[in-house]
N, CA, C and O atoms as a DFTB+ gen file, in Angstrom:
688 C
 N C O
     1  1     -60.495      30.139      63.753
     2  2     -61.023      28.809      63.983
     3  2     -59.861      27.847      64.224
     4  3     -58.706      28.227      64.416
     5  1     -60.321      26.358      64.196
     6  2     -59.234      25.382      64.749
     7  2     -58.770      24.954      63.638
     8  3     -59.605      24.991      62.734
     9  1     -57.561      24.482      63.293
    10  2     -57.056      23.519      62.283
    11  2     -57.443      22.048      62.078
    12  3     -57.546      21.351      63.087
    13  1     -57.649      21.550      60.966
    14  2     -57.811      20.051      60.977
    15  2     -56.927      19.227      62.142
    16  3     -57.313      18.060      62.217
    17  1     -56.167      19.448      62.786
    18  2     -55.223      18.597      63.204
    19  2     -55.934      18.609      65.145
    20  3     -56.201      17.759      65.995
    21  1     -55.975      20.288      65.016
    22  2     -56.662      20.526      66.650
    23  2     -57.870      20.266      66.262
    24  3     -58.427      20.657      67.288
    25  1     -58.847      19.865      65.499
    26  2     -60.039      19.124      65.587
    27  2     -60.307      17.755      65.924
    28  3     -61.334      17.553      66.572
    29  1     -59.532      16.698      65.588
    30  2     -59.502      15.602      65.295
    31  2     -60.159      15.017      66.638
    32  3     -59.726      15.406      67.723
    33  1     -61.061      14.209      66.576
    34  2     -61.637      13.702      67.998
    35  2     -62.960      14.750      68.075
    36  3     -64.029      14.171      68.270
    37  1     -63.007      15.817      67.983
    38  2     -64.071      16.524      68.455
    39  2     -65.275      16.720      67.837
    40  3     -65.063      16.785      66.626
    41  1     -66.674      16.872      68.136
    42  2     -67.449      17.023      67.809
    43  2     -67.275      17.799      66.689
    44  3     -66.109      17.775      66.295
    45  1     -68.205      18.650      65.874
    46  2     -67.608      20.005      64.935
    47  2     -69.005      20.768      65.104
    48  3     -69.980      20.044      65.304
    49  1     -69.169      21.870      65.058
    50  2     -70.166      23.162      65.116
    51  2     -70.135      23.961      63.851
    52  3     -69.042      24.212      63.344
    53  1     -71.245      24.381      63.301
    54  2     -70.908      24.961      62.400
    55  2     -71.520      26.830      62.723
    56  3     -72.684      27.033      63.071
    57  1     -70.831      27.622      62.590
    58  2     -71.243      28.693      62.593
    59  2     -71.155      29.770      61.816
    60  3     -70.156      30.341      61.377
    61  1     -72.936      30.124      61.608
    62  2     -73.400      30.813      60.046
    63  2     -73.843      31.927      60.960
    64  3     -74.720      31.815      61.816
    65  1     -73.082      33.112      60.667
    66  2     -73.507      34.891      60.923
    67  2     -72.228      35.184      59.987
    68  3     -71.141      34.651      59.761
    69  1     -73.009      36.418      59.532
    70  2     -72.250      36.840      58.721
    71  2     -71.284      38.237      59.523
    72  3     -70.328      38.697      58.898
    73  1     -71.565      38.677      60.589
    74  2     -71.089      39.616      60.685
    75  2     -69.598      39.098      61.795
    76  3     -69.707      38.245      62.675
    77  1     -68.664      39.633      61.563
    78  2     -67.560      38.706      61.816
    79  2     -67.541      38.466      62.861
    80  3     -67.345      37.316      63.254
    81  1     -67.808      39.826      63.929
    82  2     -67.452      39.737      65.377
    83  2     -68.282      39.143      66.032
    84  3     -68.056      38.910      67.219
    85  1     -69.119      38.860      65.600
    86  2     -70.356      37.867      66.344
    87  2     -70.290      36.090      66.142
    88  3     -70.595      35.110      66.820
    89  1     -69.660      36.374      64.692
    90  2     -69.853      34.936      64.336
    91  2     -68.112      34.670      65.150
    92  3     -67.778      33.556      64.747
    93  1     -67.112      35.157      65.954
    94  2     -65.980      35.537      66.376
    95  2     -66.296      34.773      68.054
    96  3     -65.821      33.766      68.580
    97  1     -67.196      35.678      68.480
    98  2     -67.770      35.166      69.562
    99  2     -68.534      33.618      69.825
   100  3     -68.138      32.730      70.581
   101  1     -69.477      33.612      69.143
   102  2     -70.108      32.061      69.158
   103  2     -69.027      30.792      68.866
   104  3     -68.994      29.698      69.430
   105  1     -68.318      31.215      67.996
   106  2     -66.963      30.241      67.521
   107  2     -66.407      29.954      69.296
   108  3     -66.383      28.877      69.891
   109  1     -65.970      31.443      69.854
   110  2     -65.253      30.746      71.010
   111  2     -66.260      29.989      71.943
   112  3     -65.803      28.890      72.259
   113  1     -67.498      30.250      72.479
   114  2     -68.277      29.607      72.908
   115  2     -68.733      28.410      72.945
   116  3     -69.104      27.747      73.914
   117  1     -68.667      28.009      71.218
   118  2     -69.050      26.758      71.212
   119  2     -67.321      25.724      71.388
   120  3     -67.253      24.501      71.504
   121  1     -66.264      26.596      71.356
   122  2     -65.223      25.888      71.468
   123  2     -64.934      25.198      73.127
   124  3     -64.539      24.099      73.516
   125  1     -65.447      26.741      73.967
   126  2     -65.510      26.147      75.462
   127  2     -66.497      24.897      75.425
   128  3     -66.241      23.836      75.995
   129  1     -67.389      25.088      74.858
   130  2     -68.606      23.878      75.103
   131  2     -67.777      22.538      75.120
   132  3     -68.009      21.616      75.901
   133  1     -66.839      22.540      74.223
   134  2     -66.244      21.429      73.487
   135  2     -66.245      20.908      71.846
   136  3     -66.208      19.720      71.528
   137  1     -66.289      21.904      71.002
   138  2     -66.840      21.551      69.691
   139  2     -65.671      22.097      69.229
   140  3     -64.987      22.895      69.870
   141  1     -65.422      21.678      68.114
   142  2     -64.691      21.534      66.967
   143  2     -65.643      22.897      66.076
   144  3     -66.860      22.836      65.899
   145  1     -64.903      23.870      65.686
   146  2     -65.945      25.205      64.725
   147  2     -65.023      25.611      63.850
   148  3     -63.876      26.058      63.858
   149  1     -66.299      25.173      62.700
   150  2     -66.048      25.558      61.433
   151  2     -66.991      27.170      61.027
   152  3     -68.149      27.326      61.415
   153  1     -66.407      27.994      60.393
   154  2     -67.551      29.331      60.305
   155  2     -67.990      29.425      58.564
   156  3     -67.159      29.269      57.669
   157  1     -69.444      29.707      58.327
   158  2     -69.914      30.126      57.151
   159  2     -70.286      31.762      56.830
   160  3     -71.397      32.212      57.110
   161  1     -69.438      32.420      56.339
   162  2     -70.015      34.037      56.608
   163  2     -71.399      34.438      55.614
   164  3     -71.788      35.597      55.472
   165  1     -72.222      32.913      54.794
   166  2     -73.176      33.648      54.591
   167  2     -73.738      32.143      54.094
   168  3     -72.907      31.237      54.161
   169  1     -75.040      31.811      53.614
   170  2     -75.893      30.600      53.719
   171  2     -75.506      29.792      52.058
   172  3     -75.906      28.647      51.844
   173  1     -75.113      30.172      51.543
   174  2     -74.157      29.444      50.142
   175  2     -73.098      28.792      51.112
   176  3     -73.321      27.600      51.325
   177  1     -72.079      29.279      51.695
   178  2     -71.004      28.448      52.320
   179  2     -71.453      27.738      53.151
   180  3     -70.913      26.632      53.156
   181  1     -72.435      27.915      54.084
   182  2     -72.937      26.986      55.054
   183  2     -73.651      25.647      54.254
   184  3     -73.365      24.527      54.677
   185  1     -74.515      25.774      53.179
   186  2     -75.176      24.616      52.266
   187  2     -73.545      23.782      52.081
   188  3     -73.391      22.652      52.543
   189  1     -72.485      24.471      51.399
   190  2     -71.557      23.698      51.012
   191  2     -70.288      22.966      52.604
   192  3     -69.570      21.977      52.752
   193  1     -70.633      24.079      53.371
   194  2     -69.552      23.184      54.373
   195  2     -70.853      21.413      54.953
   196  3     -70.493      20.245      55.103
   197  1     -72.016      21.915      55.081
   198  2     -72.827      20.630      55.606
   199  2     -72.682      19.520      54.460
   200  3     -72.974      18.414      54.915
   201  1     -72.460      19.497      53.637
   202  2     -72.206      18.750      52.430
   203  2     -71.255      18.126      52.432
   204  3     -71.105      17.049      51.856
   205  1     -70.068      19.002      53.409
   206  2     -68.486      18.388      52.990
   207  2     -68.557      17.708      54.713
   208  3     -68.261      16.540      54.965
   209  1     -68.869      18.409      55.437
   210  2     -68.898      17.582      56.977
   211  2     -70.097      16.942      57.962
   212  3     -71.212      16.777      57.467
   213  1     -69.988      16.782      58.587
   214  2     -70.556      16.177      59.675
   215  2     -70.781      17.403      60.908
   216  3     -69.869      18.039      61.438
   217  1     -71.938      17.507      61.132
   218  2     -72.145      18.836      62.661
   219  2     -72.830      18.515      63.270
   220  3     -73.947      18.405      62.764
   221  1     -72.700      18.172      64.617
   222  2     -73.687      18.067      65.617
   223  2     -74.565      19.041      66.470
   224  3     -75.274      18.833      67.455
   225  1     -74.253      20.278      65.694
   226  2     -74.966      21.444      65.754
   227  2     -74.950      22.927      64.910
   228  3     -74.129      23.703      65.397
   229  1     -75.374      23.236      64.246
   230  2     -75.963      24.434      63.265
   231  2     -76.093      25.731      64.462
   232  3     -76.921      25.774      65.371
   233  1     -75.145      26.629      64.197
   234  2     -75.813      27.810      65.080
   235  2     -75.829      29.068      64.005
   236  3     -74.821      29.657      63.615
   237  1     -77.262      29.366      63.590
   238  2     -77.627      30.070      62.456
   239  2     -78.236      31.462      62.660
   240  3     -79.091      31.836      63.463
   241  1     -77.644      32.046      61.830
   242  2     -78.222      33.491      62.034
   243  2     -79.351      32.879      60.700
   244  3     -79.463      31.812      60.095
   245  1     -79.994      34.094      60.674
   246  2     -81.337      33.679      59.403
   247  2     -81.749      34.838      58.386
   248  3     -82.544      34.752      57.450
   249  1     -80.868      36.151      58.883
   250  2     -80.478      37.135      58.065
   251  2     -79.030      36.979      57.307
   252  3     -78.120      37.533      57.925
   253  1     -78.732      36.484      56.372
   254  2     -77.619      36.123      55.448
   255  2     -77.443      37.133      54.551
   256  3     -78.174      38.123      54.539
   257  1     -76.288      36.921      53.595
   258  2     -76.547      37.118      51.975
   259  2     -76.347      35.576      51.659
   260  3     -75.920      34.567      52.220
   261  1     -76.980      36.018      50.259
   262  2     -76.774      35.210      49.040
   263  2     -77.975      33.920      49.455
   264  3     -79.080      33.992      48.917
   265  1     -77.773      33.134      50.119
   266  2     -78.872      32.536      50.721
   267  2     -79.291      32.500      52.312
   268  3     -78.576      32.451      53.313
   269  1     -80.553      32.537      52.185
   270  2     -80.533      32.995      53.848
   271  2     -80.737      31.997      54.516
   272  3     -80.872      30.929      53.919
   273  1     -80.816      32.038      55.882
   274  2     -81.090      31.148      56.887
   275  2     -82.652      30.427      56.862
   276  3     -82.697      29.388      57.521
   277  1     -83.857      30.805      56.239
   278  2     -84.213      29.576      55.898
   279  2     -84.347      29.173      55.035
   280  3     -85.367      28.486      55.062
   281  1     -83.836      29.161      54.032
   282  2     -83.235      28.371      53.181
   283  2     -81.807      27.398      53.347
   284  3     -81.473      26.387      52.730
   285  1     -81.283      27.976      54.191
   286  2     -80.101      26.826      54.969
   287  2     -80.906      26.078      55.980
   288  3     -80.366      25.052      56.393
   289  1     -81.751      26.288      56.330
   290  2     -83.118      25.583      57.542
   291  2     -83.683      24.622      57.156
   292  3     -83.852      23.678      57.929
   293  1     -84.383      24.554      55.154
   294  2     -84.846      24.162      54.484
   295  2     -83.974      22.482      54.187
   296  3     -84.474      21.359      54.243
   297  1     -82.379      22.928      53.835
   298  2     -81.688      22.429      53.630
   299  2     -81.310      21.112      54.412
   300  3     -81.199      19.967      53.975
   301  1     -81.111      21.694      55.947
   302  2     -81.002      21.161      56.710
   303  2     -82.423      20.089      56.942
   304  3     -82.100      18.902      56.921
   305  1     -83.359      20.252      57.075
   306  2     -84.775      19.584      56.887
   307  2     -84.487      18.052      56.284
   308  3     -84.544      16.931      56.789
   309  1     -84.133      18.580      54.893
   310  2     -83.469      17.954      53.858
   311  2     -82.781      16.587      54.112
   312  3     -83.058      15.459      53.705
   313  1     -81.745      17.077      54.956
   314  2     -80.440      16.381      55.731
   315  2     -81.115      15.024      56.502
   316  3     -80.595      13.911      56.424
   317  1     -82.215      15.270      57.169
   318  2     -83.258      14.649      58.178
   319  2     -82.639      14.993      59.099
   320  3     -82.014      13.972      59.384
   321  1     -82.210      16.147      60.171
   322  2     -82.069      16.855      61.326
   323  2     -83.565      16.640      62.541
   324  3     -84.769      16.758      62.313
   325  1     -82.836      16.294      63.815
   326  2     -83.527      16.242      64.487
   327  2     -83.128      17.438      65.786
   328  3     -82.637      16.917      66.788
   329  1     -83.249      18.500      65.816
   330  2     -82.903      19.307      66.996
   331  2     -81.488      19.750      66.869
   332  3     -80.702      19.903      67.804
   333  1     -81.273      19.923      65.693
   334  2     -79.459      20.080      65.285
   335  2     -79.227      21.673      65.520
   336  3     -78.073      22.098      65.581
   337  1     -80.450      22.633      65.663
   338  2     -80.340      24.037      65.427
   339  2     -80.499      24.873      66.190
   340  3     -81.659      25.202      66.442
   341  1     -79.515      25.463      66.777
   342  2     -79.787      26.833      67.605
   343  2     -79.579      28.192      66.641
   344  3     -78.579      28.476      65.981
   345  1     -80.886      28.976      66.771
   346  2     -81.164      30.313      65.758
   347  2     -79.953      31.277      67.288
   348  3     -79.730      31.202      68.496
   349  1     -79.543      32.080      66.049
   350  2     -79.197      33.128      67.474
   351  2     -79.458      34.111      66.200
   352  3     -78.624      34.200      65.299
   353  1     -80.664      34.833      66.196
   354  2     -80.923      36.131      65.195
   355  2     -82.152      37.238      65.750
   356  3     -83.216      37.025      66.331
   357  1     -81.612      38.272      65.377
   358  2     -82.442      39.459      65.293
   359  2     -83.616      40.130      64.960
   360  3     -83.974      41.307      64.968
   361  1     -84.423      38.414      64.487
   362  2     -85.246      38.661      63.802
   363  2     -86.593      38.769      64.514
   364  3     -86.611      38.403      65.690
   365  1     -87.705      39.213      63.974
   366  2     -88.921      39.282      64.731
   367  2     -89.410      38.477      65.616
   368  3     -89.188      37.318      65.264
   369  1     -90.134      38.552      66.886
   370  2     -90.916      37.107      67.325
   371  2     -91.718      36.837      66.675
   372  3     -92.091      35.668      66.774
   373  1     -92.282      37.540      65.874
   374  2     -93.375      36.647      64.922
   375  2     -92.596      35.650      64.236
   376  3     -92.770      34.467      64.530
   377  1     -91.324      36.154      62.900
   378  2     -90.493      35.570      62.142
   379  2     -90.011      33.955      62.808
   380  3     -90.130      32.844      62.292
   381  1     -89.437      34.355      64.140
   382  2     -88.995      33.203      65.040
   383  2     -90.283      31.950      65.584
   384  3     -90.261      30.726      65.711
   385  1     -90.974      32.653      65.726
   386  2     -91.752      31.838      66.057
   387  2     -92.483      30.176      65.090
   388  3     -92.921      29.034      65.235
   389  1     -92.039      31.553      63.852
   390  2     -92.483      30.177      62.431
   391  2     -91.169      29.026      62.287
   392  3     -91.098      28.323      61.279
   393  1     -90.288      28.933      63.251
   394  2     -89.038      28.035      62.620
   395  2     -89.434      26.518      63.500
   396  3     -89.762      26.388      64.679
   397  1     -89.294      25.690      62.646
   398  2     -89.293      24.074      63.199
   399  2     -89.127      23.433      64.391
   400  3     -87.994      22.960      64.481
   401  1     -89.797      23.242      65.309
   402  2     -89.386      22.511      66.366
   403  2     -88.884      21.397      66.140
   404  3     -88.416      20.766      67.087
   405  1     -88.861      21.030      65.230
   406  2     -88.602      19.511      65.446
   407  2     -87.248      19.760      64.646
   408  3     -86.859      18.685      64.191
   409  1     -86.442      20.759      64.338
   410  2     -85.094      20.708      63.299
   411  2     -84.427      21.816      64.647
   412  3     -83.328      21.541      65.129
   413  1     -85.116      22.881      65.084
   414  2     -84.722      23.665      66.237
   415  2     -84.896      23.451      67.577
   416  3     -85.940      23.271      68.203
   417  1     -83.182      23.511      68.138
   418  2     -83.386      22.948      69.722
   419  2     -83.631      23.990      70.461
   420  3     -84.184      23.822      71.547
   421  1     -83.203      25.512      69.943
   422  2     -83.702      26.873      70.662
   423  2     -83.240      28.170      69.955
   424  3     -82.259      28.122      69.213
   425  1     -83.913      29.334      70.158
   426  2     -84.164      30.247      69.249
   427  2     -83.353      31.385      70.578
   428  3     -83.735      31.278      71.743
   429  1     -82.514      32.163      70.289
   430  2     -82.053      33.193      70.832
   431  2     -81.927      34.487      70.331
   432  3     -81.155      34.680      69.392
   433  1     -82.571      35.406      70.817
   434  2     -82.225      36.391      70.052
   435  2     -81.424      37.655      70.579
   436  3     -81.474      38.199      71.682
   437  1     -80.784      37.912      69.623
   438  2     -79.826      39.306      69.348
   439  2     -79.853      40.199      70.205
   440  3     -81.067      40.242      70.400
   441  1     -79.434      40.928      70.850
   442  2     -77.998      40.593      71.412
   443  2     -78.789      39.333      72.713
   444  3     -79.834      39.190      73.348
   445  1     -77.427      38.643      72.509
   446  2     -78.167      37.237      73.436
   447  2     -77.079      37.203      74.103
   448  3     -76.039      37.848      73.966
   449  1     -77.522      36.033      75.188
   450  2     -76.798      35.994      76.661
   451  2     -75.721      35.041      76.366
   452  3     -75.937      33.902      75.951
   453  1     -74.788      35.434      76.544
   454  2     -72.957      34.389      76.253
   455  2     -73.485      33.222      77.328
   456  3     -73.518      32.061      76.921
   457  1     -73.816      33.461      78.429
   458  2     -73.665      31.696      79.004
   459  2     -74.980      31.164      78.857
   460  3     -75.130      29.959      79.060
   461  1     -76.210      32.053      78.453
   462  2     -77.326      30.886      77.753
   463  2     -76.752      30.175      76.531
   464  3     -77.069      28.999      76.355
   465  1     -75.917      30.799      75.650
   466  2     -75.719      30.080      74.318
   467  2     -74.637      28.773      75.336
   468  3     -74.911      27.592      75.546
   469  1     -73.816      29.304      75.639
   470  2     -72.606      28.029      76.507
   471  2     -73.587      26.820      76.567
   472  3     -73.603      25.808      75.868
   473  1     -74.510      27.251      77.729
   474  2     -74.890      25.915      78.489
   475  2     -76.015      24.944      77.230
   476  3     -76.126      23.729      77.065
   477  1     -76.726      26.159      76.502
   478  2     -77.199      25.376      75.351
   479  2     -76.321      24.678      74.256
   480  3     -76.896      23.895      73.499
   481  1     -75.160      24.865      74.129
   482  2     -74.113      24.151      73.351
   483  2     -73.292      22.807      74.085
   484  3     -72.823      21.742      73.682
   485  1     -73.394      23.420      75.220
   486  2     -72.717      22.275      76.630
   487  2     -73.843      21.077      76.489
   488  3     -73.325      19.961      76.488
   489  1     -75.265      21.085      76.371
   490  2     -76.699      20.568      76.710
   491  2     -76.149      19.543      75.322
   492  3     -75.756      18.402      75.569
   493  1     -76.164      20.012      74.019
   494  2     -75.791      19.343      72.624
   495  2     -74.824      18.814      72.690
   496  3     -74.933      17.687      72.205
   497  1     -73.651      19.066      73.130
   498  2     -72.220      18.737      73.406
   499  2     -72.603      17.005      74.263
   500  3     -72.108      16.045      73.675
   501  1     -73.091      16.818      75.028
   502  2     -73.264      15.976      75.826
   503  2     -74.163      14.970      75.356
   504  3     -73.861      13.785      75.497
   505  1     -75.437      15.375      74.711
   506  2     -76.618      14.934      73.895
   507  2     -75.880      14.266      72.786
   508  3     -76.327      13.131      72.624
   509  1     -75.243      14.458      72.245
   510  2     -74.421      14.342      70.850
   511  2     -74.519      12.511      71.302
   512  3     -75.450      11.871      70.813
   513  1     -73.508      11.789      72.238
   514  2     -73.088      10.391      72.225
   515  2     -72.334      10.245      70.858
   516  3     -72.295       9.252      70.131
   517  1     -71.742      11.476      70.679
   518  2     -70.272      10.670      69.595
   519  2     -71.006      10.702      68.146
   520  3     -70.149      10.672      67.264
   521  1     -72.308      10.753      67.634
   522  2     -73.186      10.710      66.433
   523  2     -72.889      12.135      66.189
   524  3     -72.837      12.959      67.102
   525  1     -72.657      12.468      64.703
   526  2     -73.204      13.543      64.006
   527  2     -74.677      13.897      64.349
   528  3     -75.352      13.067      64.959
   529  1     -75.293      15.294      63.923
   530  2     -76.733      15.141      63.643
   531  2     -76.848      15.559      62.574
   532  3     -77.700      14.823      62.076
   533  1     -76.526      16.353      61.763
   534  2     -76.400      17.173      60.245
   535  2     -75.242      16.218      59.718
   536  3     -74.042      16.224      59.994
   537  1     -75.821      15.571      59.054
   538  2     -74.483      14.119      58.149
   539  2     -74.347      15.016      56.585
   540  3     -75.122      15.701      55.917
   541  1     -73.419      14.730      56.502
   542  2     -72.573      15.368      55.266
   543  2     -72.711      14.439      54.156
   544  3     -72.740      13.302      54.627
   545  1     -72.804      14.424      52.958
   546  2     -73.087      14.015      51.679
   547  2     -72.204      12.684      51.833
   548  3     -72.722      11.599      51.570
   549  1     -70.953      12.762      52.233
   550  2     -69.787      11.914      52.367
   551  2     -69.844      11.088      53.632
   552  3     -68.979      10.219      53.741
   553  1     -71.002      11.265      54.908
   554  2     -70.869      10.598      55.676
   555  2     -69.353      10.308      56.763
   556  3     -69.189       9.208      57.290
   557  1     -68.595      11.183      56.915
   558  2     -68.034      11.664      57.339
   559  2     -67.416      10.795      58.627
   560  3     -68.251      11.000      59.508
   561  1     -66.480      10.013      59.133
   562  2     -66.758      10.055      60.498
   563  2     -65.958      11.031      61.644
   564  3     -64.798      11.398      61.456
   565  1     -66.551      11.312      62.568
   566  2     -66.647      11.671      63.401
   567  2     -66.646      11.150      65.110
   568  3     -67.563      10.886      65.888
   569  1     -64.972      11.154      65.258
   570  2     -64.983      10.665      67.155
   571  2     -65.587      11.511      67.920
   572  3     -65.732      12.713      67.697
   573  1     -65.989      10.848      68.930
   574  2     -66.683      11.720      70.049
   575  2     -65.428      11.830      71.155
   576  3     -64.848      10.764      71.364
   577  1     -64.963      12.966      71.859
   578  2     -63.811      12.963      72.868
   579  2     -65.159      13.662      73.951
   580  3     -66.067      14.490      73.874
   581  1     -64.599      12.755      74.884
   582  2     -65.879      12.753      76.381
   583  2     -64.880      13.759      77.414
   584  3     -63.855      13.608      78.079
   585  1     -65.828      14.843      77.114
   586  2     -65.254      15.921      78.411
   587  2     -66.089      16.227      79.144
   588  3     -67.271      16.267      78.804
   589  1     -65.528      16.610      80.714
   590  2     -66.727      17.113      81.424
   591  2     -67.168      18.762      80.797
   592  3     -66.410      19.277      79.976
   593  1     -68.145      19.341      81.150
   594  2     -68.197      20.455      80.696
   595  2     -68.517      21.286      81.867
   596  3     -68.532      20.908      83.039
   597  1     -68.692      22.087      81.558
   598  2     -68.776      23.572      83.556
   599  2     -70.199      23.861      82.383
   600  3     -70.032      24.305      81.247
   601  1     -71.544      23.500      82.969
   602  2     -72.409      23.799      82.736
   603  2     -72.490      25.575      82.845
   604  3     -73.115      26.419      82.202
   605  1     -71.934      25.614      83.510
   606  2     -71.908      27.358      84.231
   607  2     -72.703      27.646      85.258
   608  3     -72.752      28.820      85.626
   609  1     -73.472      26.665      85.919
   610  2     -74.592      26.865      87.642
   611  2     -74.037      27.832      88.042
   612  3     -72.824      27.967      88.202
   613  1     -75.034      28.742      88.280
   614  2     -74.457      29.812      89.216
   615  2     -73.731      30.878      88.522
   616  3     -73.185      31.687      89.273
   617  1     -73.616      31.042      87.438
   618  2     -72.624      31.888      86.841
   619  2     -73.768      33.206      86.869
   620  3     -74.966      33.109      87.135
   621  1     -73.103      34.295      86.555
   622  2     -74.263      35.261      85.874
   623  2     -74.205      35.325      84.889
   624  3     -73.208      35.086      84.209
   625  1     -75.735      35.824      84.349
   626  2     -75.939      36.020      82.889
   627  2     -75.474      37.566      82.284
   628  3     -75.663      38.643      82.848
   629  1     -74.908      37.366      81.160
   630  2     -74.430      38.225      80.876
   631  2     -74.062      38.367      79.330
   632  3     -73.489      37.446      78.747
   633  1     -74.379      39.444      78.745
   634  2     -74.279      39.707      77.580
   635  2     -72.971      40.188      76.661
   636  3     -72.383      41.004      77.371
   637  1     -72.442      40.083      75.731
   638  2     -71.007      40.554      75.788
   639  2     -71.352      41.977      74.581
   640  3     -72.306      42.296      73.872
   641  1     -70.106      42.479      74.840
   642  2     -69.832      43.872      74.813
   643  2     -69.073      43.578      73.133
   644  3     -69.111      42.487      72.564
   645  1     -68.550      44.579      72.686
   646  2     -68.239      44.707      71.506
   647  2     -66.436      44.460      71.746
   648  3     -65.627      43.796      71.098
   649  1     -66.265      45.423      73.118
   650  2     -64.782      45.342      73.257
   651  2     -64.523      43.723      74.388
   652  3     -63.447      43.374      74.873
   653  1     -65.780      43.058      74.531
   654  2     -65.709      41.874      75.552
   655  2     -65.103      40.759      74.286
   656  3     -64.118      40.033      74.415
   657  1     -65.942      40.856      73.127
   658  2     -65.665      39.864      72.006
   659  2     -64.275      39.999      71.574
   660  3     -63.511      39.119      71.177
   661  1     -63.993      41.832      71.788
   662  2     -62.192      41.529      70.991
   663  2     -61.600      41.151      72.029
   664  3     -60.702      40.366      71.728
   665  1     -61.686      41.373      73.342
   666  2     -61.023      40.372      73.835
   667  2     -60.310      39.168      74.424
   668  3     -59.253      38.803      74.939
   669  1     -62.454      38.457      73.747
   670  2     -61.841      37.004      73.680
   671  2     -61.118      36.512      72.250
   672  3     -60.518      35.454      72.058
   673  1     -61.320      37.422      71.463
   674  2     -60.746      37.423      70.229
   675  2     -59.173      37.452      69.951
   676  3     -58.495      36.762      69.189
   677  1     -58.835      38.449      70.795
   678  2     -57.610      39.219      70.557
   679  2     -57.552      40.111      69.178
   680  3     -58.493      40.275      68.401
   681  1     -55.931      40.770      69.031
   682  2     -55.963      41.619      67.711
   683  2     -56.347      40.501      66.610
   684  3     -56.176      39.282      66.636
   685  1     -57.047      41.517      65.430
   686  2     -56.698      40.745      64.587
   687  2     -56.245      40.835      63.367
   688  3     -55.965      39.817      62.735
């Protein structure tokens, strides 16, 4: 992830999967978008990072340990979130189908498309106007830095690979 120092100005993202290489991937994604990413590897750290910051978007898996994703959903509710949440999980369409419209801006599921998540983070990235949407206990502030973004038009869709993630990853 980024350091406090390469954050400063930027939106922030928070990203809850627990499994590394995935939650590895969405991190860089939402970084192209333009976000500032912080990672929770399970729904206890995610309750406590929204507490300590400010996110203008939640990208939640909903299979956790320790607490799960809706119960970090719940949480968020809580917060008064309006469209702060993109699901990216594995879970049933029935399961998915029961999550909040009005707290969820879109539901993706497992294995999901790298430039649908982009342009849906690019869509928030832009939507944002410099406001948090998930406000932190502390109220936090938060600059908005105005970038253009490459929506991706025209790109193909495409899913990433296991060895595609290490190597936006690199060793590690």
């Amino acid at each position: 992830m980024q350091s406090e120092n390469d954050t400063a100005g930027l939106r922030r993202a928070l990203v809850v999967e627990d499994e590394h290489t995935i939650a590895m991937l969405i991190a860089a994604v939402a970084q192209r978008a333009g976000f500032a990413v912080d990672h929770a590897a399970d729904g206890a750290e995610a309750v406590r990072a929204m507490d300590d910051h400010d996110y203008a978007v939640v990208i939640l898996d909903l299979m956790l340990p320790r607490v799960n994703g809706w119960q970090v959903l719940e949480h968020i509710e809580e917060k008064g979130c309006a469209g702060c949440v993109v699901i990216v999980s594995a879970g049933s369409d029935s399961d998915l189908a029961k999550v909040d419209a009005s707290i969820v801006r879109k539901v993706i599921q497992k294995p999901f498309d790298v430039n649908e998540l982009e342009q849906i983070l690019a869509s928030i990235h832009r939507d944002a106007e410099g406001a948090p949407v998930v406000a932190s206990s502390e109220r936090l502030k938060v600059a908005a830095k105005d970038e253009e973004s490459g929506s991706g038009e025209g790109a193909r869709s495409k899913t990433a690979t296991r060895s595609e993630v290490e190597d936006l990853n690199g060793p590690e």
